Amino acid sequence: MFKFGEYKIHIINDLLGVKRDPSTVYPNVKKSDWHAYKDFAQNKDGTIQSTWRGYLLQSPNNNILIDTGMGPGPYEHTDKKGMFLQNLKKVGVLPEEINHVFITHTHGDHIGNNIIWRNNNPVLNFPNAKYLVSKFDFDHYLDNQNNEFIEQILPLKELNVLNLISGKFYIEDKIWTLPTNGHTPGHQCLFVNIDNKNKLVFTGDLFHNEAQITENLWCPIFDWDTNMSTISRTGLFNLAFKNDWIICTGHLEDKKAVGKIISRDGILFWDPIQQ
Ligand SMILES: [Zn+2]
């Protein structure tokens, strides 16, 4: 658990994602360009791998989930199941106590525990929450539907808990969204104005790999519009570096999940903060 001012932040893991060859995820990056990062941004076997997770942000007034993981599975790449709900339980918060579910974007690995299906009926995993989803993402995936959208986003509308948001949306006076479109049409970060000095941002899929802190023009195949995602990424990284923001990442491994961007000899690097 991290405590920043009056806010508590818990990493809520779901499971480890698929091991992938970096050149299939970043087809425009030469293999040799990865060499500088192999000791810390890749597995020993040269693959890259995302952790699938969300976060619980506790303010004095609200329990806010940021994304809900990939879901229980089963999965082809592992015999393990998604453990998001169990890991939420471990931090001592009941699903009923969540009052906001903030979705950074509507890809499957960020929405997988919104809903549980029982006897072909969708049931909310967080029955007292407002679900905050980007209007741009919703409109886009309504026209380009996939199973995850059909199973985990569309039912929110039927169940009357879907809140479509855009621009700068306030959850509380000191917690608001930062539109960072590009990874998806409506990708959004969540900003916390901890106090006069300290600021924090949840970045969803603004970036996937630690190497992108330095190589912030690198775009994975998952980015919907790479011009837009690059502008969003470089813009937010610059702000975060200049203003010393704390960043809660969507996919870095646990011990590196939360950190800051620092400069060594004019080159930007990731500097993790330990729990
Ligand atoms: Zn993701």
mmCIF file of C-alpha atoms and ligand atoms in Angstrom:
data_model
loop_
_atom_site.group_PDB
_atom_site.id
_atom_site.type_symbol
_atom_site.label_atom_id
_atom_site.label_comp_id
_atom_site.label_asym_id
_atom_site.label_seq_id
_atom_site.Cartn_x
_atom_site.Cartn_y
_atom_site.Cartn_z
ATOM 1 C CA MET A 1 0.000 0.000 0.000
ATOM 2 C CA PHE A 2 1.153 3.496 -0.792
ATOM 3 C CA LYS A 3 0.054 6.496 1.230
ATOM 4 C CA PHE A 4 0.333 9.934 -0.304
ATOM 5 C CA GLY A 5 -1.208 12.728 1.766
ATOM 6 C CA GLU A 6 -4.750 11.693 2.605
ATOM 7 C CA TYR A 7 -4.898 9.126 -0.233
ATOM 8 C CA LYS A 8 -4.186 5.401 -0.074
ATOM 9 C CA ILE A 9 -3.312 3.439 -3.209
ATOM 10 C CA HIS A 10 -3.388 -0.340 -3.481
ATOM 11 C CA ILE A 11 -2.108 -2.301 -6.466
ATOM 12 C CA ILE A 12 -4.816 -4.833 -7.352
ATOM 13 C CA ASN A 13 -3.276 -7.466 -9.591
ATOM 14 C CA ASP A 14 -5.214 -9.816 -11.818
ATOM 15 C CA LEU A 15 -2.551 -12.008 -13.463
ATOM 16 C CA LEU A 16 0.535 -12.024 -15.660
ATOM 17 C CA GLY A 17 -0.083 -11.503 -19.356
ATOM 18 C CA VAL A 18 1.297 -13.297 -22.394
ATOM 19 C CA LYS A 19 5.058 -13.405 -23.023
ATOM 20 C CA ARG A 20 5.689 -11.729 -26.357
ATOM 21 C CA ASP A 21 8.562 -11.081 -28.725
ATOM 22 C CA PRO A 22 9.319 -7.321 -28.582
ATOM 23 C CA SER A 23 9.595 -7.132 -32.376
ATOM 24 C CA THR A 24 6.009 -8.315 -32.803
ATOM 25 C CA VAL A 25 4.735 -5.763 -30.264
ATOM 26 C CA TYR A 26 6.940 -2.906 -31.545
ATOM 27 C CA PRO A 27 7.384 -3.800 -35.240
ATOM 28 C CA ASN A 28 8.952 -0.424 -36.072
ATOM 29 C CA VAL A 29 11.737 -0.781 -33.506
ATOM 30 C CA LYS A 30 14.942 -2.493 -34.679
ATOM 31 C CA LYS A 31 16.007 -5.515 -32.612
ATOM 32 C CA SER A 32 19.370 -3.893 -31.906
ATOM 33 C CA ASP A 33 17.632 -0.820 -30.466
ATOM 34 C CA TRP A 34 16.379 -3.001 -27.592
ATOM 35 C CA HIS A 35 19.936 -3.826 -26.445
ATOM 36 C CA ALA A 36 20.212 -0.792 -24.167
ATOM 37 C CA TYR A 37 17.081 -1.897 -22.301
ATOM 38 C CA LYS A 38 17.441 -5.681 -22.157
ATOM 39 C CA ASP A 39 18.729 -5.745 -18.552
ATOM 40 C CA PHE A 40 15.684 -4.065 -17.081
ATOM 41 C CA ALA A 41 12.850 -3.817 -19.616
ATOM 42 C CA GLN A 42 12.765 -7.429 -20.849
ATOM 43 C CA ASN A 43 12.559 -10.898 -19.327
ATOM 44 C CA LYS A 44 15.817 -12.898 -19.227
ATOM 45 C CA ASP A 45 14.617 -14.861 -22.259
ATOM 46 C CA GLY A 46 14.230 -11.640 -24.277
ATOM 47 C CA THR A 47 10.439 -11.566 -24.160
ATOM 48 C CA ILE A 48 8.343 -8.738 -22.801
ATOM 49 C CA GLN A 49 5.342 -9.280 -20.600
ATOM 50 C CA SER A 50 2.657 -7.101 -19.064
ATOM 51 C CA THR A 51 1.102 -7.496 -15.645
ATOM 52 C CA TRP A 52 -2.682 -7.214 -15.906
ATOM 53 C CA ARG A 53 -3.962 -5.111 -13.024
ATOM 54 C CA GLY A 54 -6.005 -2.285 -11.652
ATOM 55 C CA TYR A 55 -5.670 -0.025 -8.628
ATOM 56 C CA LEU A 56 -7.804 0.922 -5.666
ATOM 57 C CA LEU A 57 -7.608 4.624 -4.822
ATOM 58 C CA GLN A 58 -9.031 5.501 -1.406
ATOM 59 C CA SER A 59 -9.775 9.113 -0.615
ATOM 60 C CA PRO A 60 -11.466 10.159 2.649
ATOM 61 C CA ASN A 61 -14.807 10.029 0.809
ATOM 62 C CA ASN A 62 -14.541 7.454 -1.947
ATOM 63 C CA ASN A 63 -13.277 4.015 -2.925
ATOM 64 C CA ILE A 64 -12.332 4.344 -6.589
ATOM 65 C CA LEU A 65 -11.240 1.388 -8.715
ATOM 66 C CA ILE A 66 -9.041 2.264 -11.653
ATOM 67 C CA ASP A 67 -9.627 -0.493 -14.251
ATOM 68 C CA THR A 68 -10.737 -4.030 -13.421
ATOM 69 C CA GLY A 69 -8.144 -6.345 -15.011
ATOM 70 C CA MET A 70 -8.617 -9.071 -17.618
ATOM 71 C CA GLY A 71 -11.087 -11.250 -15.722
ATOM 72 C CA PRO A 72 -11.025 -14.753 -14.244
ATOM 73 C CA GLY A 73 -10.301 -16.609 -17.486
ATOM 74 C CA PRO A 74 -9.534 -19.455 -18.329
ATOM 75 C CA TYR A 75 -6.545 -18.474 -20.491
ATOM 76 C CA GLU A 76 -4.512 -20.185 -23.170
ATOM 77 C CA HIS A 77 -1.117 -18.875 -22.003
ATOM 78 C CA THR A 78 -1.406 -20.039 -18.382
ATOM 79 C CA ASP A 79 -3.368 -22.394 -16.176
ATOM 80 C CA LYS A 80 -3.676 -19.564 -13.643
ATOM 81 C CA LYS A 81 -6.890 -17.644 -13.179
ATOM 82 C CA GLY A 82 -7.384 -13.909 -12.862
ATOM 83 C CA MET A 83 -7.302 -13.003 -9.155
ATOM 84 C CA PHE A 84 -8.539 -9.420 -9.224
ATOM 85 C CA LEU A 85 -11.551 -9.869 -6.957
ATOM 86 C CA GLN A 86 -9.628 -12.045 -4.505
ATOM 87 C CA ASN A 87 -6.792 -9.501 -4.370
ATOM 88 C CA LEU A 88 -9.266 -6.696 -3.751
ATOM 89 C CA LYS A 89 -10.666 -8.702 -0.854
ATOM 90 C CA LYS A 90 -7.151 -9.053 0.572
ATOM 91 C CA VAL A 91 -6.873 -5.286 1.054
ATOM 92 C CA GLY A 92 -10.034 -5.377 3.133
ATOM 93 C CA VAL A 93 -12.482 -3.647 0.812
ATOM 94 C CA LEU A 94 -15.752 -5.285 -0.175
ATOM 95 C CA PRO A 95 -17.087 -4.983 -3.743
ATOM 96 C CA GLU A 96 -20.148 -3.214 -2.283
ATOM 97 C CA GLU A 97 -17.866 -0.512 -0.866
ATOM 98 C CA ILE A 98 -16.572 0.543 -4.286
ATOM 99 C CA ASN A 99 -18.476 3.638 -5.365
ATOM 100 C CA HIS A 100 -16.618 4.511 -8.587
ATOM 101 C CA VAL A 101 -15.105 2.304 -11.263
ATOM 102 C CA PHE A 102 -12.978 4.457 -13.526
ATOM 103 C CA ILE A 103 -12.038 2.823 -16.834
ATOM 104 C CA THR A 104 -8.912 4.229 -18.535
ATOM 105 C CA HIS A 105 -10.002 2.638 -21.833
ATOM 106 C CA THR A 106 -12.192 -0.207 -22.996
ATOM 107 C CA HIS A 107 -9.594 -2.846 -23.959
ATOM 108 C CA GLY A 108 -10.240 -6.319 -22.550
ATOM 109 C CA ASP A 109 -7.397 -6.281 -20.015
ATOM 110 C CA HIS A 110 -8.862 -3.201 -18.266
ATOM 111 C CA ILE A 111 -12.544 -4.089 -18.042
ATOM 112 C CA GLY A 112 -12.594 -7.836 -17.353
ATOM 113 C CA ASN A 113 -14.145 -7.749 -13.886
ATOM 114 C CA ASN A 114 -16.856 -5.143 -14.439
ATOM 115 C CA ILE A 115 -19.485 -7.847 -14.753
ATOM 116 C CA ILE A 116 -19.934 -11.466 -13.842
ATOM 117 C CA TRP A 117 -22.290 -13.535 -16.014
ATOM 118 C CA ARG A 118 -24.704 -15.809 -14.118
ATOM 119 C CA ASN A 119 -27.187 -17.968 -16.058
ATOM 120 C CA ASN A 120 -26.735 -15.736 -19.089
ATOM 121 C CA ASN A 121 -27.463 -12.627 -17.054
ATOM 122 C CA PRO A 122 -24.970 -9.837 -16.424
ATOM 123 C CA VAL A 123 -24.454 -9.068 -12.731
ATOM 124 C CA LEU A 124 -22.408 -6.128 -11.496
ATOM 125 C CA ASN A 125 -19.288 -7.072 -9.536
ATOM 126 C CA PHE A 126 -19.457 -3.625 -7.888
ATOM 127 C CA PRO A 127 -23.174 -3.132 -7.324
ATOM 128 C CA ASN A 128 -22.955 0.332 -5.742
ATOM 129 C CA ALA A 129 -20.520 1.875 -8.195
ATOM 130 C CA LYS A 130 -20.873 4.366 -10.979
ATOM 131 C CA TYR A 131 -18.881 3.088 -13.923
ATOM 132 C CA LEU A 132 -17.029 5.948 -15.651
ATOM 133 C CA VAL A 133 -16.228 5.164 -19.291
ATOM 134 C CA SER A 134 -14.954 7.438 -22.051
ATOM 135 C CA LYS A 135 -17.683 8.468 -24.471
ATOM 136 C CA PHE A 136 -15.214 8.344 -27.398
ATOM 137 C CA ASP A 137 -14.302 4.748 -26.578
ATOM 138 C CA PHE A 138 -17.914 3.759 -26.119
ATOM 139 C CA ASP A 139 -18.975 5.269 -29.456
ATOM 140 C CA HIS A 140 -16.012 3.733 -31.282
ATOM 141 C CA TYR A 141 -16.487 0.217 -29.930
ATOM 142 C CA LEU A 142 -20.228 0.382 -30.408
ATOM 143 C CA ASP A 143 -19.406 0.542 -34.137
ATOM 144 C CA ASN A 144 -16.513 -1.960 -33.836
ATOM 145 C CA GLN A 145 -17.763 -4.459 -31.294
ATOM 146 C CA ASN A 146 -15.721 -7.244 -29.766
ATOM 147 C CA ASN A 147 -16.624 -9.851 -27.143
ATOM 148 C CA GLU A 148 -15.086 -7.942 -24.240
ATOM 149 C CA PHE A 149 -17.079 -4.841 -25.106
ATOM 150 C CA ILE A 150 -20.275 -6.854 -25.483
ATOM 151 C CA GLU A 151 -19.758 -8.738 -22.211
ATOM 152 C CA GLN A 152 -18.189 -6.098 -19.953
ATOM 153 C CA ILE A 153 -19.260 -2.637 -21.203
ATOM 154 C CA LEU A 154 -22.607 -2.861 -23.014
ATOM 155 C CA PRO A 155 -24.418 -4.445 -20.020
ATOM 156 C CA LEU A 156 -23.444 -1.434 -17.877
ATOM 157 C CA LYS A 157 -25.853 0.575 -19.995
ATOM 158 C CA GLU A 158 -28.719 -1.885 -19.520
ATOM 159 C CA LEU A 159 -28.007 -1.973 -15.789
ATOM 160 C CA ASN A 160 -28.120 1.814 -15.652
ATOM 161 C CA VAL A 161 -24.697 2.388 -14.127
ATOM 162 C CA LEU A 162 -22.825 3.578 -17.205
ATOM 163 C CA ASN A 163 -21.602 7.175 -17.036
ATOM 164 C CA LEU A 164 -20.088 8.295 -20.326
ATOM 165 C CA ILE A 165 -17.520 11.011 -19.743
ATOM 166 C CA SER A 166 -15.263 13.209 -21.878
ATOM 167 C CA GLY A 167 -12.782 16.044 -21.410
ATOM 168 C CA LYS A 168 -11.754 16.966 -17.879
ATOM 169 C CA PHE A 169 -14.178 15.145 -15.593
ATOM 170 C CA TYR A 170 -14.069 15.597 -11.810
ATOM 171 C CA ILE A 171 -14.700 12.607 -9.533
ATOM 172 C CA GLU A 172 -13.863 14.840 -6.561
ATOM 173 C CA ASP A 173 -12.431 18.356 -6.200
ATOM 174 C CA LYS A 174 -8.899 16.960 -6.293
ATOM 175 C CA ILE A 175 -9.385 13.956 -8.583
ATOM 176 C CA TRP A 176 -10.022 14.441 -12.285
ATOM 177 C CA THR A 177 -9.453 12.843 -15.678
ATOM 178 C CA LEU A 178 -6.768 13.836 -18.165
ATOM 179 C CA PRO A 179 -7.750 12.958 -21.742
ATOM 180 C CA THR A 180 -4.796 11.164 -23.380
ATOM 181 C CA ASN A 181 -6.374 9.882 -26.580
ATOM 182 C CA GLY A 182 -4.499 7.688 -29.022
ATOM 183 C CA HIS A 183 -4.032 4.254 -27.485
ATOM 184 C CA THR A 184 -7.792 4.109 -27.987
ATOM 185 C CA PRO A 185 -10.016 6.957 -29.222
ATOM 186 C CA GLY A 186 -10.918 7.930 -25.664
ATOM 187 C CA HIS A 187 -7.988 6.772 -23.538
ATOM 188 C CA GLN A 188 -7.861 8.779 -20.303
ATOM 189 C CA CYS A 189 -5.567 9.085 -17.303
ATOM 190 C CA LEU A 190 -6.695 9.915 -13.781
ATOM 191 C CA PHE A 191 -4.987 12.774 -11.934
ATOM 192 C CA VAL A 192 -4.843 13.245 -8.151
ATOM 193 C CA ASN A 193 -3.906 16.650 -6.771
ATOM 194 C CA ILE A 194 -2.527 15.294 -3.491
ATOM 195 C CA ASP A 195 -1.456 18.672 -2.091
ATOM 196 C CA ASN A 196 0.294 21.839 -3.251
ATOM 197 C CA LYS A 197 3.494 19.990 -3.939
ATOM 198 C CA ASN A 198 2.608 16.386 -4.737
ATOM 199 C CA LYS A 199 0.635 15.159 -7.745
ATOM 200 C CA LEU A 200 -0.083 11.667 -8.990
ATOM 201 C CA VAL A 201 -1.418 10.192 -12.215
ATOM 202 C CA PHE A 202 -2.732 6.756 -13.200
ATOM 203 C CA THR A 203 -1.611 6.247 -16.781
ATOM 204 C CA GLY A 204 -3.491 3.142 -18.001
ATOM 205 C CA ASP A 205 -1.977 2.191 -21.359
ATOM 206 C CA LEU A 206 -0.241 5.471 -22.131
ATOM 207 C CA PHE A 207 2.832 3.214 -22.247
ATOM 208 C CA HIS A 208 3.430 -0.521 -21.787
ATOM 209 C CA ASN A 209 7.166 -0.977 -21.308
ATOM 210 C CA GLU A 210 9.819 0.767 -19.232
ATOM 211 C CA ALA A 211 11.933 1.386 -22.357
ATOM 212 C CA GLN A 212 9.255 3.790 -23.618
ATOM 213 C CA ILE A 213 10.159 6.253 -20.837
ATOM 214 C CA THR A 214 13.406 6.873 -22.698
ATOM 215 C CA GLU A 215 12.150 5.944 -26.169
ATOM 216 C CA ASN A 216 8.877 7.775 -25.952
ATOM 217 C CA LEU A 217 8.291 7.635 -29.726
ATOM 218 C CA TRP A 218 8.045 3.820 -29.592
ATOM 219 C CA CYS A 219 4.458 2.679 -30.095
ATOM 220 C CA PRO A 220 3.122 -0.846 -29.568
ATOM 221 C CA ILE A 221 0.769 -2.443 -32.090
ATOM 222 C CA PHE A 222 -2.003 -1.995 -29.528
ATOM 223 C CA ASP A 223 -2.104 1.799 -30.126
ATOM 224 C CA TRP A 224 -5.138 2.733 -32.224
ATOM 225 C CA ASP A 225 -3.629 5.982 -33.610
ATOM 226 C CA THR A 226 0.137 6.189 -33.139
ATOM 227 C CA ASN A 227 0.401 9.917 -33.958
ATOM 228 C CA MET A 228 -2.172 10.689 -31.312
ATOM 229 C CA SER A 229 -0.751 8.222 -28.761
ATOM 230 C CA THR A 230 2.748 9.657 -29.246
ATOM 231 C CA ILE A 231 1.532 13.204 -28.659
ATOM 232 C CA SER A 232 -0.333 12.081 -25.533
ATOM 233 C CA ARG A 233 2.611 10.076 -24.224
ATOM 234 C CA THR A 234 5.332 12.668 -24.830
ATOM 235 C CA GLY A 235 3.090 15.435 -23.476
ATOM 236 C CA LEU A 236 2.283 13.642 -20.258
ATOM 237 C CA PHE A 237 5.857 12.376 -19.745
ATOM 238 C CA ASN A 238 7.173 15.938 -20.077
ATOM 239 C CA LEU A 239 4.676 17.264 -17.560
ATOM 240 C CA ALA A 240 5.349 14.385 -15.179
ATOM 241 C CA PHE A 241 9.114 14.833 -15.385
ATOM 242 C CA LYS A 242 9.095 18.632 -15.032
ATOM 243 C CA ASN A 243 6.620 18.597 -12.140
ATOM 244 C CA ASP A 244 7.901 15.467 -10.372
ATOM 245 C CA TRP A 245 4.544 13.652 -10.621
ATOM 246 C CA ILE A 246 4.111 10.171 -9.174
ATOM 247 C CA ILE A 247 2.957 7.737 -11.890
ATOM 248 C CA CYS A 248 0.922 4.557 -11.309
ATOM 249 C CA THR A 249 1.506 2.461 -14.422
ATOM 250 C CA GLY A 250 -0.917 0.067 -16.046
ATOM 251 C CA HIS A 251 1.424 -2.776 -16.897
ATOM 252 C CA LEU A 252 4.918 -2.602 -15.338
ATOM 253 C CA GLU A 253 5.884 -5.416 -12.970
ATOM 254 C CA ASP A 254 4.866 -5.024 -9.314
ATOM 255 C CA LYS A 255 8.096 -3.657 -7.885
ATOM 256 C CA LYS A 256 8.222 -1.055 -10.661
ATOM 257 C CA ALA A 257 4.511 -0.349 -10.985
ATOM 258 C CA VAL A 258 4.636 3.041 -9.235
ATOM 259 C CA GLY A 259 7.418 5.546 -9.770
ATOM 260 C CA LYS A 260 8.647 8.807 -11.236
ATOM 261 C CA ILE A 261 10.456 9.884 -14.373
ATOM 262 C CA ILE A 262 13.988 11.110 -13.661
ATOM 263 C CA SER A 263 16.831 12.367 -15.833
ATOM 264 C CA ARG A 264 20.371 11.005 -15.897
ATOM 265 C CA ASP A 265 22.736 12.971 -18.158
ATOM 266 C CA GLY A 266 19.751 14.395 -19.997
ATOM 267 C CA ILE A 267 18.174 10.976 -20.678
ATOM 268 C CA LEU A 268 14.860 10.073 -19.089
ATOM 269 C CA PHE A 269 14.550 6.918 -16.986
ATOM 270 C CA TRP A 270 12.016 5.239 -14.742
ATOM 271 C CA ASP A 271 12.636 5.503 -11.000
ATOM 272 C CA PRO A 272 10.358 3.119 -9.070
ATOM 273 C CA ILE A 273 8.961 3.948 -5.627
ATOM 274 C CA GLN A 274 8.848 0.999 -3.200
ATOM 275 C CA GLN A 275 5.711 0.310 -1.166
HETATM 276 ZN ZN ZN B 1 -3.590 -2.770 -21.317
#
